[in-house]
mmCIF file of C-alpha atoms and ligand atoms in Angstrom:
data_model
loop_
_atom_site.group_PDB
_atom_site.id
_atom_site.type_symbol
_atom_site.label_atom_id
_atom_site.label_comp_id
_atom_site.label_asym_id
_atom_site.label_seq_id
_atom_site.Cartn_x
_atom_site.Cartn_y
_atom_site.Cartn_z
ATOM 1 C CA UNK P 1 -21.272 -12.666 15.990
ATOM 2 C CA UNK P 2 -17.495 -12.064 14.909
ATOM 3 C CA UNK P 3 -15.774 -9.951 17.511
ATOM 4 C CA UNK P 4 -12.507 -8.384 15.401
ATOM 5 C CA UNK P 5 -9.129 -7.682 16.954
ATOM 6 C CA UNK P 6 -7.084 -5.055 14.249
ATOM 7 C CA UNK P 7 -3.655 -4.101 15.352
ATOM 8 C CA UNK P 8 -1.708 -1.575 13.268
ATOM 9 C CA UNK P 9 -4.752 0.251 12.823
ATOM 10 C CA UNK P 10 -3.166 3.620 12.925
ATOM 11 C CA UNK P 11 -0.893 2.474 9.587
ATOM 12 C CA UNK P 12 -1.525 2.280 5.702
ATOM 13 C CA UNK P 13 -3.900 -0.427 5.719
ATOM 14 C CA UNK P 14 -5.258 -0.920 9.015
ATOM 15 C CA UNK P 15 -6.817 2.600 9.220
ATOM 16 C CA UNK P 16 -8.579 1.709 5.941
ATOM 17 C CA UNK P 17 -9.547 -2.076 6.816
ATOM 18 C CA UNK P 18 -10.611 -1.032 10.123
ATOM 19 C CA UNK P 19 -13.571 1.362 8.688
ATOM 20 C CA UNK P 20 -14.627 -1.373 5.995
ATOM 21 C CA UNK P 21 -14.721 -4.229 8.769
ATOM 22 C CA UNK P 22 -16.988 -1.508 11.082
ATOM 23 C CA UNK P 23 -19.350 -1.251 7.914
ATOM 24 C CA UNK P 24 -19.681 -5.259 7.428
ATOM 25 C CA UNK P 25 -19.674 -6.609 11.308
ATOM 26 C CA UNK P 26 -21.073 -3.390 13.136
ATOM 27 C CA UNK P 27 -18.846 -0.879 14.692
ATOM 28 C CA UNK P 28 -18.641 -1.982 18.418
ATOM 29 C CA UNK P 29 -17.215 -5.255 17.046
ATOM 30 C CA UNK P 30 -14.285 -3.996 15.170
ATOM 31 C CA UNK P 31 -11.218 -3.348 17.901
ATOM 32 C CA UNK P 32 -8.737 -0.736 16.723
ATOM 33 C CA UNK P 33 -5.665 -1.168 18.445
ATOM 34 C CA UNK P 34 -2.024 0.377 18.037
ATOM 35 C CA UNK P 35 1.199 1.722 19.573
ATOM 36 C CA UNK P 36 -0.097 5.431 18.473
ATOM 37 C CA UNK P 37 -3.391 7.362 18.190
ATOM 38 C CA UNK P 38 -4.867 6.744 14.919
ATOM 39 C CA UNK P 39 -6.573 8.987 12.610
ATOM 40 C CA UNK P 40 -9.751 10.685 13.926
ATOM 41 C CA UNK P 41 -12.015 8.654 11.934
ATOM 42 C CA UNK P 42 -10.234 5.140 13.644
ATOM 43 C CA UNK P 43 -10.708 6.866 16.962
ATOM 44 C CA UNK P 44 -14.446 7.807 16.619
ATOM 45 C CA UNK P 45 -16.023 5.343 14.343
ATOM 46 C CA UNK P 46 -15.903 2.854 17.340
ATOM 47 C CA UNK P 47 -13.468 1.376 20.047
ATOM 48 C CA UNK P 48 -9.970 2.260 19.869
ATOM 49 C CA UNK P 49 -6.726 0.901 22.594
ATOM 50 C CA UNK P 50 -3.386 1.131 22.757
ATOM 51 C CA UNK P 51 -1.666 -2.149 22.226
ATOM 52 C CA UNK P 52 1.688 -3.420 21.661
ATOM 53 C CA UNK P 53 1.529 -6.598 19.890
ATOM 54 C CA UNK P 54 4.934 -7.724 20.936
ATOM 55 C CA UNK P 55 3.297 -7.603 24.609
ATOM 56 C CA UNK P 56 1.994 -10.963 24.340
ATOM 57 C CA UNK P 57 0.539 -10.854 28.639
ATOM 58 C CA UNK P 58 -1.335 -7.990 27.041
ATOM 59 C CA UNK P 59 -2.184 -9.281 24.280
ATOM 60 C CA UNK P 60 -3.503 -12.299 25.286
ATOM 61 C CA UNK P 61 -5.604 -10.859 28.256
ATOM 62 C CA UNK P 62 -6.547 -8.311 25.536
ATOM 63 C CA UNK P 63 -8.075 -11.356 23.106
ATOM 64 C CA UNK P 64 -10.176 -12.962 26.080
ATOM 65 C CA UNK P 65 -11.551 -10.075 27.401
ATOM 66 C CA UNK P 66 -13.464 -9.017 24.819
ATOM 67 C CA UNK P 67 -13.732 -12.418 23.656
ATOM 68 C CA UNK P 68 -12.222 -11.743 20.196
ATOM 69 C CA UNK P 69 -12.553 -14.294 17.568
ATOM 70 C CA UNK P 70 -10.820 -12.866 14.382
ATOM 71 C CA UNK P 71 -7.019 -11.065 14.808
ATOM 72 C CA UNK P 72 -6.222 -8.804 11.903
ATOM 73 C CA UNK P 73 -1.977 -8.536 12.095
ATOM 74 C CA UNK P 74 -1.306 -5.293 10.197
ATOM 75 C CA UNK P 75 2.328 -3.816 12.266
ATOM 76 C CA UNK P 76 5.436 -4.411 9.862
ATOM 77 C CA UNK P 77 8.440 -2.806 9.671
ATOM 78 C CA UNK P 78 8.349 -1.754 5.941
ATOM 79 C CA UNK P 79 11.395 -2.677 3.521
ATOM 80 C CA UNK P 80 13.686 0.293 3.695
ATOM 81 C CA UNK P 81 13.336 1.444 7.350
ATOM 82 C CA UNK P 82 14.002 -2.803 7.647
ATOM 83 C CA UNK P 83 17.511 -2.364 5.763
ATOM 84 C CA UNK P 84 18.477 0.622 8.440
ATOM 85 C CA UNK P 85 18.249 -1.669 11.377
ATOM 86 C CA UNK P 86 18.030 -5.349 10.210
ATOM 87 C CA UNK P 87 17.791 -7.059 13.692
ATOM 88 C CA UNK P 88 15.234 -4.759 15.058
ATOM 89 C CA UNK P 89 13.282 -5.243 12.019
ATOM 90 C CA UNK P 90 13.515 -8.817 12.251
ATOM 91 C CA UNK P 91 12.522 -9.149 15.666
ATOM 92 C CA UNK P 92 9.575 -7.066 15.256
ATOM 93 C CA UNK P 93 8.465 -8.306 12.583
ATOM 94 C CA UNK P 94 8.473 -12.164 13.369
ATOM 95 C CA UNK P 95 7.887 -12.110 16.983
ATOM 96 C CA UNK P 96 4.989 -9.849 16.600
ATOM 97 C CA UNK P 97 3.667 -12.431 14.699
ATOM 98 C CA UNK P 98 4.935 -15.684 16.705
ATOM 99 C CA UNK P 99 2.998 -13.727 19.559
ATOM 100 C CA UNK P 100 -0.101 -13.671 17.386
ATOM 101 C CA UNK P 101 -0.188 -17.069 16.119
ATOM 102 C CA UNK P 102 0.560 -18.703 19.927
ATOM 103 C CA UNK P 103 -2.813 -16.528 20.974
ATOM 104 C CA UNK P 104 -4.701 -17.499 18.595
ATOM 105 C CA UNK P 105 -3.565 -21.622 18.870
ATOM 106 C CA UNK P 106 -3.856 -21.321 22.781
ATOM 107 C CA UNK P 107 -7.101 -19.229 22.549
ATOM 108 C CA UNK P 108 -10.092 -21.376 21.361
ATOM 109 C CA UNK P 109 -12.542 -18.519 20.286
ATOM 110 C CA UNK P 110 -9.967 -17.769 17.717
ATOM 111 C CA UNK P 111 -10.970 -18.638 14.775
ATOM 112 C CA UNK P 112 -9.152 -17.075 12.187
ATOM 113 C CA UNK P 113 -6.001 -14.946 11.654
ATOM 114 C CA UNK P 114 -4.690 -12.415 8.873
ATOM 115 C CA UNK P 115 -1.549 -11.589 8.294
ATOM 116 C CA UNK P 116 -0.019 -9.300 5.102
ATOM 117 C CA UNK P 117 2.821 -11.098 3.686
ATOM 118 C CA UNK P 118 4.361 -9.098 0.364
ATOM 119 C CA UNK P 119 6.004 -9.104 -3.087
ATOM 120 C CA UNK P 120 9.215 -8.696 -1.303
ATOM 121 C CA UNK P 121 8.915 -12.607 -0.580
ATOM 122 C CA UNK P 122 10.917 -12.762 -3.948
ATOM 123 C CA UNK P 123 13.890 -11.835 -4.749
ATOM 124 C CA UNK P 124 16.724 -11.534 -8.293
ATOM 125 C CA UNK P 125 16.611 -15.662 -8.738
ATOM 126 C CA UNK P 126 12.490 -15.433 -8.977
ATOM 127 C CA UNK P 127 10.974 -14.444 -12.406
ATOM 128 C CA UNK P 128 9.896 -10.883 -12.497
ATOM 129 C CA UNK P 129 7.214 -10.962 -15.412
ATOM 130 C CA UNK P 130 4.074 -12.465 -14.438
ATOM 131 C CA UNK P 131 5.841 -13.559 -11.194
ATOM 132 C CA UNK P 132 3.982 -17.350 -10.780
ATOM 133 C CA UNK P 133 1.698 -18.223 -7.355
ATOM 134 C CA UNK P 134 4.692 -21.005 -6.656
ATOM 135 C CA UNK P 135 8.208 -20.148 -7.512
ATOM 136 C CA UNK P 136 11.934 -19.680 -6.520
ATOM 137 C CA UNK P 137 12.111 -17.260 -3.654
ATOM 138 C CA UNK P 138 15.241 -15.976 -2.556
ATOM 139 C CA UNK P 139 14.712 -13.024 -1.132
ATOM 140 C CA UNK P 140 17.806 -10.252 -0.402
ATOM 141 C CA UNK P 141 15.975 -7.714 1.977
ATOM 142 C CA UNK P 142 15.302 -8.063 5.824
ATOM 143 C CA UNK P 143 11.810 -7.703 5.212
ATOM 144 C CA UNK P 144 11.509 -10.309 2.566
ATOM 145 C CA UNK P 145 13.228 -12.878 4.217
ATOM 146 C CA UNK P 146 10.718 -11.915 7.722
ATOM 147 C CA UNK P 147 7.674 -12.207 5.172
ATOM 148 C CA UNK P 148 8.852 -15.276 3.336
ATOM 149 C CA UNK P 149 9.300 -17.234 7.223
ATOM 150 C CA UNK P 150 6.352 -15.748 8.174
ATOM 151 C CA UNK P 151 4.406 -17.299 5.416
ATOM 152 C CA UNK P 152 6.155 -20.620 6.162
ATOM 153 C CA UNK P 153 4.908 -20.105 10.022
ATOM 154 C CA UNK P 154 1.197 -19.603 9.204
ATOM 155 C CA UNK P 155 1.523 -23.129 6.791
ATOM 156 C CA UNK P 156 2.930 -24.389 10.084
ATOM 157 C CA UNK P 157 0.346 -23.752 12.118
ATOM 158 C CA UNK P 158 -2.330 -24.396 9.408
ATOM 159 C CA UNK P 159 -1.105 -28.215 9.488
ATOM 160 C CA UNK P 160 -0.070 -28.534 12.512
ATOM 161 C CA UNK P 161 -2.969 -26.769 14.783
ATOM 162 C CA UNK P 162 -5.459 -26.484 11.947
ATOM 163 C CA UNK P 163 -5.597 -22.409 12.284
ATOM 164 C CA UNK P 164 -7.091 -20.774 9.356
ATOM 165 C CA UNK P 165 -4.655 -18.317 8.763
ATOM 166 C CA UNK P 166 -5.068 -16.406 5.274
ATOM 167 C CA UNK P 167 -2.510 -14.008 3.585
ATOM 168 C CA UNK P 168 -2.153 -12.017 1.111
ATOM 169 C CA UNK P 169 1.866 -10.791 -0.770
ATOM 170 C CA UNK P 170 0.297 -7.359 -1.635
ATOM 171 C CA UNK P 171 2.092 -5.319 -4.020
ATOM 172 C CA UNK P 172 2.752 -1.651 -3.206
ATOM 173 C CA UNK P 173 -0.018 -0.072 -2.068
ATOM 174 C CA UNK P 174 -1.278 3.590 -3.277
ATOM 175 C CA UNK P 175 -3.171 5.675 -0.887
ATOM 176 C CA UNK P 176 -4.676 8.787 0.398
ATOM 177 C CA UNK P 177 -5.926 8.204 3.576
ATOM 178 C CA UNK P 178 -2.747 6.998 5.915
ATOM 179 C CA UNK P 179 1.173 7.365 4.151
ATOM 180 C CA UNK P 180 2.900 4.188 4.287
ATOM 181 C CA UNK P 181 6.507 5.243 5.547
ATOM 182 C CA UNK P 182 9.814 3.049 5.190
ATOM 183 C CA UNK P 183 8.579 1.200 2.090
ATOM 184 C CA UNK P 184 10.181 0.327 -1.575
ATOM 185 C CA UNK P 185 6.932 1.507 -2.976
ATOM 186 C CA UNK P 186 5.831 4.607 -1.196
ATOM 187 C CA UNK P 187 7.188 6.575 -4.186
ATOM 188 C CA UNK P 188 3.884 5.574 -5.708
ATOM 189 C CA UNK P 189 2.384 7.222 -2.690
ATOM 190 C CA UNK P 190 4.778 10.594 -2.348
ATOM 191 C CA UNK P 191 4.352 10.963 -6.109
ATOM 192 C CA UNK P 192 0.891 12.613 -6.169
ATOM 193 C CA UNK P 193 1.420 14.072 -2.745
ATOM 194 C CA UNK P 194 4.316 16.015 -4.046
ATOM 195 C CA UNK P 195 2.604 16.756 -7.344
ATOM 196 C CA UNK P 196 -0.519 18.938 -5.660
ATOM 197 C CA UNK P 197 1.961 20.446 -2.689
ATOM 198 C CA UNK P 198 5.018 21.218 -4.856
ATOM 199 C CA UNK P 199 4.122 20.622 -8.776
ATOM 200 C CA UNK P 200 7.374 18.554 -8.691
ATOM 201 C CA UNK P 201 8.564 15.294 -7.233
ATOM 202 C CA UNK P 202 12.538 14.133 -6.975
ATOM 203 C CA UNK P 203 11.651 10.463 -7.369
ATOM 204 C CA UNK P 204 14.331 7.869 -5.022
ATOM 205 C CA UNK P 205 13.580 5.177 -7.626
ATOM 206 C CA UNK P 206 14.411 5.095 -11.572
ATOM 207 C CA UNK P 207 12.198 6.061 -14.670
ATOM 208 C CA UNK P 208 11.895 2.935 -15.724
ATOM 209 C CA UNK P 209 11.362 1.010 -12.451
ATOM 210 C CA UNK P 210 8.306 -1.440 -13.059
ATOM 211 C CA UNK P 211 6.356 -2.549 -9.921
ATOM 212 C CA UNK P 212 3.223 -4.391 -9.293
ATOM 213 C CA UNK P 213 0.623 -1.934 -7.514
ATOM 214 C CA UNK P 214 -2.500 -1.467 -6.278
ATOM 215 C CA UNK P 215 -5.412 1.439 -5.093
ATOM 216 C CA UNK P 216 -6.566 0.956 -1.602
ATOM 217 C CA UNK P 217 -9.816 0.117 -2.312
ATOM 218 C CA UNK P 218 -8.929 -2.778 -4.289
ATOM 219 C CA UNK P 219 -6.665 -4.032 -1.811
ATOM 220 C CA UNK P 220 -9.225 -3.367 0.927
ATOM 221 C CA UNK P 221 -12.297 -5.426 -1.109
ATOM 222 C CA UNK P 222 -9.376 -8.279 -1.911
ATOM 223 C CA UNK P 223 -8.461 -8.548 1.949
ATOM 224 C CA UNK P 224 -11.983 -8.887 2.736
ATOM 225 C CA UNK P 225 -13.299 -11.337 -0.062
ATOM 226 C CA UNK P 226 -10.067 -13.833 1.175
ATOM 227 C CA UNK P 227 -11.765 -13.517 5.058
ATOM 228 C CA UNK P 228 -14.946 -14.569 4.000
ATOM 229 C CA UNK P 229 -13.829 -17.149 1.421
ATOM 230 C CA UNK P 230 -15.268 -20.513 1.623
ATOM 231 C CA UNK P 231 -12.274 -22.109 3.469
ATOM 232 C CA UNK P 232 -12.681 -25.790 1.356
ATOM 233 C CA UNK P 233 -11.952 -23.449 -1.570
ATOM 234 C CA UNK P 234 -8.463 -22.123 -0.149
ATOM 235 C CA UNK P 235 -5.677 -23.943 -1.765
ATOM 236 C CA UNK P 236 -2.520 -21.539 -0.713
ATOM 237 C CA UNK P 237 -2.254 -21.566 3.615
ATOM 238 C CA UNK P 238 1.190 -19.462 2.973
ATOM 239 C CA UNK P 239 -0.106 -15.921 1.407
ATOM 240 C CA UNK P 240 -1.896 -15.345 -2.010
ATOM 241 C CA UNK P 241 -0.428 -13.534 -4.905
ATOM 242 C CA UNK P 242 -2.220 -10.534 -5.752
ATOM 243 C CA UNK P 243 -0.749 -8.500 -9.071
ATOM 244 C CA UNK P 244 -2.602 -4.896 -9.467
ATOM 245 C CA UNK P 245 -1.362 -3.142 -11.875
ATOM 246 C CA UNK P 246 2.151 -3.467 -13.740
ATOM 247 C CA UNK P 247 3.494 0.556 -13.523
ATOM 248 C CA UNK P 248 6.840 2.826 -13.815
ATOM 249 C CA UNK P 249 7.370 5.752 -12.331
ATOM 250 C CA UNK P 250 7.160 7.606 -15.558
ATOM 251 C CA UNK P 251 3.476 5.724 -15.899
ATOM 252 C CA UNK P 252 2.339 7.760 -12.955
ATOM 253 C CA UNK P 253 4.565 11.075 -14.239
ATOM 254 C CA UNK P 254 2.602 10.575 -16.927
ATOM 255 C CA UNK P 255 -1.400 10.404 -15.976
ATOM 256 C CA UNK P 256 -0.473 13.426 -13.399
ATOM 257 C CA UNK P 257 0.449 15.816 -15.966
ATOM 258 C CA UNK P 258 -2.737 15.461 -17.827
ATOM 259 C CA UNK P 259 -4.323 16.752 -15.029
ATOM 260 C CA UNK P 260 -1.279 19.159 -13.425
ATOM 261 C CA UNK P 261 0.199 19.758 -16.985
ATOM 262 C CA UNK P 262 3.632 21.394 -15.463
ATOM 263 C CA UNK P 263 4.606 18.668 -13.519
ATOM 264 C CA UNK P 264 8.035 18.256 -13.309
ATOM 265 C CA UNK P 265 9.977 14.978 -11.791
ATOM 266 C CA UNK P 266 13.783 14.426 -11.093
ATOM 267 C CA UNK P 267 15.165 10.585 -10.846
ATOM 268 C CA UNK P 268 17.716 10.343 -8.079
ATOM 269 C CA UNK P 269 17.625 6.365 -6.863
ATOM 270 C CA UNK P 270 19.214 5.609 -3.429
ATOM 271 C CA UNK P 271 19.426 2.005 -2.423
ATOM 272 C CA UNK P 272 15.585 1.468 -2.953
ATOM 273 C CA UNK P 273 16.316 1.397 -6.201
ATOM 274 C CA UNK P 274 18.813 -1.861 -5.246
ATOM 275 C CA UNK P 275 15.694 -3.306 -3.799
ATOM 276 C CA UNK P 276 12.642 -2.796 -5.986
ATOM 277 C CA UNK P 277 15.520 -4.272 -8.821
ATOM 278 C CA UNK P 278 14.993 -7.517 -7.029
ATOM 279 C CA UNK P 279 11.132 -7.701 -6.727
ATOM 280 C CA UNK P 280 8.761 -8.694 -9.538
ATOM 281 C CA UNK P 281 7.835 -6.195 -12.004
ATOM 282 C CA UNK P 282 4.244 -7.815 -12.207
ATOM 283 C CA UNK P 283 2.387 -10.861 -10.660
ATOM 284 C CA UNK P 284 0.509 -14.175 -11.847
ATOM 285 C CA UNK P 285 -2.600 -14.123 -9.737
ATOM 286 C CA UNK P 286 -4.751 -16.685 -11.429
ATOM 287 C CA UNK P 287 -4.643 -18.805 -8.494
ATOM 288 C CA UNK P 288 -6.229 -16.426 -6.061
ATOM 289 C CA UNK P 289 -9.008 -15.261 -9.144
ATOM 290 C CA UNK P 290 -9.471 -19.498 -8.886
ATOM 291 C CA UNK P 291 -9.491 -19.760 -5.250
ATOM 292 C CA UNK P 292 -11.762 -16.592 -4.198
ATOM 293 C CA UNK P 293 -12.567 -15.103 -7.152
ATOM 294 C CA UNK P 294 -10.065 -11.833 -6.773
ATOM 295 C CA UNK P 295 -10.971 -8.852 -8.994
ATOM 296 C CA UNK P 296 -9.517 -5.282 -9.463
ATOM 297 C CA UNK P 297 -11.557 -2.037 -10.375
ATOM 298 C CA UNK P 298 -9.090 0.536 -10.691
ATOM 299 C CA UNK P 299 -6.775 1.214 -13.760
ATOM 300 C CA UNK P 300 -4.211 3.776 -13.295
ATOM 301 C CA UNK P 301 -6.073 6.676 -14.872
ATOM 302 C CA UNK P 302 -9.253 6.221 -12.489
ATOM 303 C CA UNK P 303 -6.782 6.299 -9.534
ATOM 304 C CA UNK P 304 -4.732 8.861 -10.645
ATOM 305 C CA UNK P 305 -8.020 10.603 -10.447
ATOM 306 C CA UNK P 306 -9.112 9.765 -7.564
ATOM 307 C CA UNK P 307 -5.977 10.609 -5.835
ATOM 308 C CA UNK P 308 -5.186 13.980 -6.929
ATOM 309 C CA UNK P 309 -9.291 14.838 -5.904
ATOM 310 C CA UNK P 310 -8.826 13.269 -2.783
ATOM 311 C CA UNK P 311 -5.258 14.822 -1.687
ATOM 312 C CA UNK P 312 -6.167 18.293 -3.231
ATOM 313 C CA UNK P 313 -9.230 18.111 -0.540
ATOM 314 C CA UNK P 314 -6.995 17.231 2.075
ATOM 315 C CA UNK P 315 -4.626 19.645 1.702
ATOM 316 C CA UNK P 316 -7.144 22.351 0.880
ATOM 317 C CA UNK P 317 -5.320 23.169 -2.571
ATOM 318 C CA UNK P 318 -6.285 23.391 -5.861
ATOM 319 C CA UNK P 319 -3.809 22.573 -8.325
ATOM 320 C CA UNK P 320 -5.944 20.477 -10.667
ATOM 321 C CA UNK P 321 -7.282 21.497 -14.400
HETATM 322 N N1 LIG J 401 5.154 -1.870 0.130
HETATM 323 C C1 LIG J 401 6.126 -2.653 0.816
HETATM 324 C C2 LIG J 401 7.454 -2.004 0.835
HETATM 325 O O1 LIG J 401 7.764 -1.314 -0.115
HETATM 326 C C3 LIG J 401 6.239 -3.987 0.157
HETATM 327 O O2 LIG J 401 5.359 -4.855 0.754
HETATM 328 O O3 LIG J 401 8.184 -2.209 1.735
#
């Protein structure tokens, strides 16, 4: 039976993840850990510890003792809080995941490893429409360039060791649960936020800014399908493309007002507008569709949906038509 090691399960994806994974494996098998208390449902749906990753005495001890045999890596520093404090972000981010990668080579049990990368692996020399699986990256951000070695560590240790490491380059991710924080793309996430609280949103990137994102659930059902992939299928042992949906700002202006019909939105970029102009404004990802057959359910109108419901609930308002 897989015994599942999450840490970052307090963030964007890992409070999500960690919920799914309870469903599939059973709950007691599905080890939240973080640097802060998680959401309630994280905390009672099964064990929770605190952990810091870049503890790797703890870490390792952490991984035997309950005998853990998958490692979900979810901690980042996104892309803007990264360009505030470069070397910190850098350091974080890659020894968190040198630390990972040495426990699971040293610790045989270990059988397999995730680890996000992200579309911020490319950068203004990459093409931005229909951004192919294998291209030029030169990434510009502190983030990218800590994704794009990353992905070049877990090929490493894929030859070298023979670790199964998978990875995905999400796009920007759109959610209700668990805010982001720091990223390019958590406009996407703000946006509706600010649309139920306020019925107006002063938007830090430009009208016309396409990105490649994606629901939650989408991103959640692609992250599992990749772990249970038939590894003799798995071509990529850097990170998989995944492309979502292709979408402005003004897209999402757009969808919200049918349902808030005086929603108002300002444009007032600040460097995040510098970076998003670098990343691809939508992805190829026929390989992964090849490799492990990756769908998508949501279009921007059934999210849009979705999201207002879900954050009107939250927030106990009722702004909607
Ligand atoms: N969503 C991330 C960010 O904007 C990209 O992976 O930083």
């Amino acid at each position: 039976m897989e015994r599942i090691l999450i840490i970052g399960a307090a963030g964007q994806i890992g409070s999500e993840l960690t919920l799914e994974l309870r469903k599939i494996y059973g709950s007691d098998h599905v080890f939240a850990t973080d640097i802060k208390d998680p959401g309630r449902e994280v905390m009672e749906s099964g064990p929770f510890q605190l952990l810091d990753v870049m503890d790797d005495k703890r870490l390792i001890h952490f991984v035997i003792r309950h005998k853990i045999t998958q490692i979900y890596h979810l901690a980042a520093v996104l892309s803007g809080n990264a360009e505030k404090l470069p070397i910190q972000a850098w350091h974080i981010n890659m020894n968190s995941l040198m630390n990972i990668l040495e426990v699971a080579k040293m610790v045989d049990e270990v059988k397999k490893v995730f680890w996000p990368s992200s579309i911020a692996v490319f950068g203004p020399t990459t093409p931005r429409i229909n951004t192919p699986q294998l291209t030029v990256m030169e990434p510009t951000t502190v983030y990218g360039v800590s994704k794009l070695a990353g992905e070049r560590w877990c090929e490493y240790y894929h030859r070298k060791y023979n670790l199964d490491v998978r990875s995905i380059r999400y796009p920007g991710l759109i959610s209700y649960e668990t805010e982001a924080g720091g990223g390019t793309t958590d406009y996407a996430v703000e946006i509706y936020y600010s649309a139920v609280k306020n019925g107006s949103y002063d938007c830090f990137l430009a009208e016309n800014t396409a990105l490649p994102l994606l629901f939650m659930p989408d991103a959640i059902k692609a992250t599992v399908d990749l772990m249970e992939a038939d590894p003799d299928k798995l071509s990529v042992h850097s990170a998989y493309n995944l492309g979502g949906m292709s979408i402005t700002p003004k897209d999402i202006h757009a969808e919200i007002s049918k349902q808030i019909p005086g929603f108002s939105i300002s444009y007032s970029p600040d460097f995040r507008q510098t970076i998003a102009e670098t990343w691809p404004q939508s992805i190829d990802d026929s390989v992964s569709a090849r490799d492990w057959g990756c769908t998508y359910q949501y279009d921007l109108e059934s999210m849009t949906e979705i999201m207002l419901e879900e954050i009107s609930k939250k927030l106990n308002l009722n702004t909607l038509r």
